[in-house]
PDB file of C-alpha atoms in Angstrom:
ATOM      1  CA  UNK A   1    -110.971  14.585 109.668  1.00 83.00           C
ATOM      2  CA  UNK A   2    -109.364  14.402 113.132  1.00 86.00           C
ATOM      3  CA  UNK A   3    -111.762  11.690 114.279  1.00 86.00           C
ATOM      4  CA  UNK A   4    -110.961   9.641 111.173  1.00 90.00           C
ATOM      5  CA  UNK A   5    -107.225   9.916 111.828  1.00 90.00           C
ATOM      6  CA  UNK A   6    -107.829   8.935 115.461  1.00 88.00           C
ATOM      7  CA  UNK A   7    -109.721   5.806 114.403  1.00 90.00           C
ATOM      8  CA  UNK A   8    -107.075   4.905 111.830  1.00 90.00           C
ATOM      9  CA  UNK A   9    -104.229   5.276 114.346  1.00 90.00           C
ATOM     10  CA  UNK A  10    -106.068   3.318 117.036  1.00 89.00           C
ATOM     11  CA  UNK A  11    -106.731   0.504 114.580  1.00 88.00           C
ATOM     12  CA  UNK A  12    -103.227   0.268 113.106  1.00 88.00           C
ATOM     13  CA  UNK A  13    -101.074   1.088 116.132  1.00 89.00           C
ATOM     14  CA  UNK A  14    -103.183  -0.890 118.633  1.00 82.00           C
ATOM     15  CA  UNK A  15    -103.206   2.055 120.975  1.00 81.00           C
ATOM     16  CA  UNK A  16    -105.683   4.500 122.441  1.00 86.00           C
ATOM     17  CA  UNK A  17    -105.128   7.829 120.735  1.00 86.00           C
ATOM     18  CA  UNK A  18    -107.572  10.621 121.497  1.00 87.00           C
ATOM     19  CA  UNK A  19    -108.268  13.472 119.081  1.00 90.00           C
ATOM     20  CA  UNK A  20    -108.094  16.689 121.081  1.00 91.00           C
ATOM     21  CA  UNK A  21    -108.878  19.282 118.430  1.00 93.00           C
ATOM     22  CA  UNK A  22    -107.758  21.159 115.363  1.00 93.00           C
ATOM     23  CA  UNK A  23    -105.345  24.060 115.254  1.00 93.00           C
ATOM     24  CA  UNK A  24    -106.381  26.620 112.667  1.00 93.00           C
ATOM     25  CA  UNK A  25    -104.052  28.051 110.052  1.00 93.00           C
ATOM     26  CA  UNK A  26    -102.568  31.507 110.467  1.00 94.00           C
ATOM     27  CA  UNK A  27     -99.680  33.046 108.512  1.00 92.00           C
ATOM     28  CA  UNK A  28     -98.419  34.595 111.739  1.00 92.00           C
ATOM     29  CA  UNK A  29     -97.368  31.123 112.922  1.00 91.00           C
ATOM     30  CA  UNK A  30     -94.693  31.159 110.220  1.00 91.00           C
ATOM     31  CA  UNK A  31     -93.632  34.656 111.267  1.00 91.00           C
ATOM     32  CA  UNK A  32     -93.330  33.579 114.901  1.00 92.00           C
ATOM     33  CA  UNK A  33     -91.215  30.558 113.958  1.00 92.00           C
ATOM     34  CA  UNK A  34     -88.883  32.662 111.823  1.00 94.00           C
ATOM     35  CA  UNK A  35     -88.449  35.196 114.617  1.00 94.00           C
ATOM     36  CA  UNK A  36     -87.982  32.366 117.158  1.00 95.00           C
ATOM     37  CA  UNK A  37     -90.927  33.582 119.217  1.00 94.00           C
ATOM     38  CA  UNK A  38     -93.495  31.411 120.955  1.00 93.00           C
ATOM     39  CA  UNK A  39     -96.612  31.841 118.847  1.00 93.00           C
ATOM     40  CA  UNK A  40     -99.138  31.849 121.683  1.00 94.00           C
ATOM     41  CA  UNK A  41     -97.079  34.460 123.544  1.00 94.00           C
ATOM     42  CA  UNK A  42     -96.690  36.693 120.516  1.00 93.00           C
ATOM     43  CA  UNK A  43    -100.281  36.341 119.252  1.00 94.00           C
ATOM     44  CA  UNK A  44    -102.321  35.129 122.242  1.00 94.00           C
ATOM     45  CA  UNK A  45    -105.767  36.128 120.973  1.00 95.00           C
ATOM     46  CA  UNK A  46    -105.607  34.569 117.513  1.00 96.00           C
ATOM     47  CA  UNK A  47    -107.777  31.541 116.697  1.00 96.00           C
ATOM     48  CA  UNK A  48    -104.794  29.119 116.525  1.00 96.00           C
ATOM     49  CA  UNK A  49    -103.531  30.270 119.943  1.00 96.00           C
ATOM     50  CA  UNK A  50    -107.000  29.772 121.394  1.00 97.00           C
ATOM     51  CA  UNK A  51    -107.137  26.308 119.762  1.00 96.00           C
ATOM     52  CA  UNK A  52    -103.796  25.371 121.339  1.00 96.00           C
ATOM     53  CA  UNK A  53    -104.967  26.581 124.758  1.00 95.00           C
ATOM     54  CA  UNK A  54    -108.157  24.510 124.477  1.00 95.00           C
ATOM     55  CA  UNK A  55    -106.114  21.415 123.622  1.00 95.00           C
ATOM     56  CA  UNK A  56    -103.801  22.085 126.573  1.00 94.00           C
ATOM     57  CA  UNK A  57    -106.823  22.403 128.874  1.00 94.00           C
ATOM     58  CA  UNK A  58    -108.157  19.056 127.626  1.00 92.00           C
ATOM     59  CA  UNK A  59    -104.786  17.417 128.354  1.00 91.00           C
ATOM     60  CA  UNK A  60    -104.673  18.908 131.859  1.00 91.00           C
ATOM     61  CA  UNK A  61    -108.281  17.932 132.608  1.00 89.00           C
ATOM     62  CA  UNK A  62    -107.677  14.410 131.328  1.00 83.00           C
ATOM     63  CA  UNK A  63    -104.555  14.079 133.487  1.00 76.00           C
ATOM     64  CA  UNK A  64    -106.483  15.284 136.544  1.00 71.00           C
ATOM     65  CA  UNK A  65    -109.254  12.776 135.797  1.00 73.00           C
ATOM     66  CA  UNK A  66    -106.708   9.946 135.565  1.00 65.00           C
ATOM     67  CA  UNK A  67    -105.139  10.997 138.865  1.00 64.00           C
ATOM     68  CA  UNK A  68    -108.558  11.106 140.543  1.00 63.00           C
ATOM     69  CA  UNK A  69    -109.427   7.662 139.214  1.00 68.00           C
ATOM     70  CA  UNK A  70    -106.114   6.244 140.448  1.00 66.00           C
ATOM     71  CA  UNK A  71    -106.637   7.839 143.871  1.00 68.00           C
ATOM     72  CA  UNK A  72    -110.109   6.290 144.206  1.00 69.00           C
ATOM     73  CA  UNK A  73    -108.913   2.820 143.151  1.00 61.00           C
TER      74      UNK A  73
END
């Protein structure tokens, strides 16, 4: 479904959105929010925390790629 939303947004907002991944559901996210704790710090080895880390890595890698491309140009 993420790819479909990406295509829809790119078409209607005339921009270049990139789908980076899904974040799975976990009831502990709600618990972390209520206790004002950072979810990935409180539950670092849960599937949603791993999903968030993977998305963050994609953002960092993409930023590094952009910087490399700008440096070469």
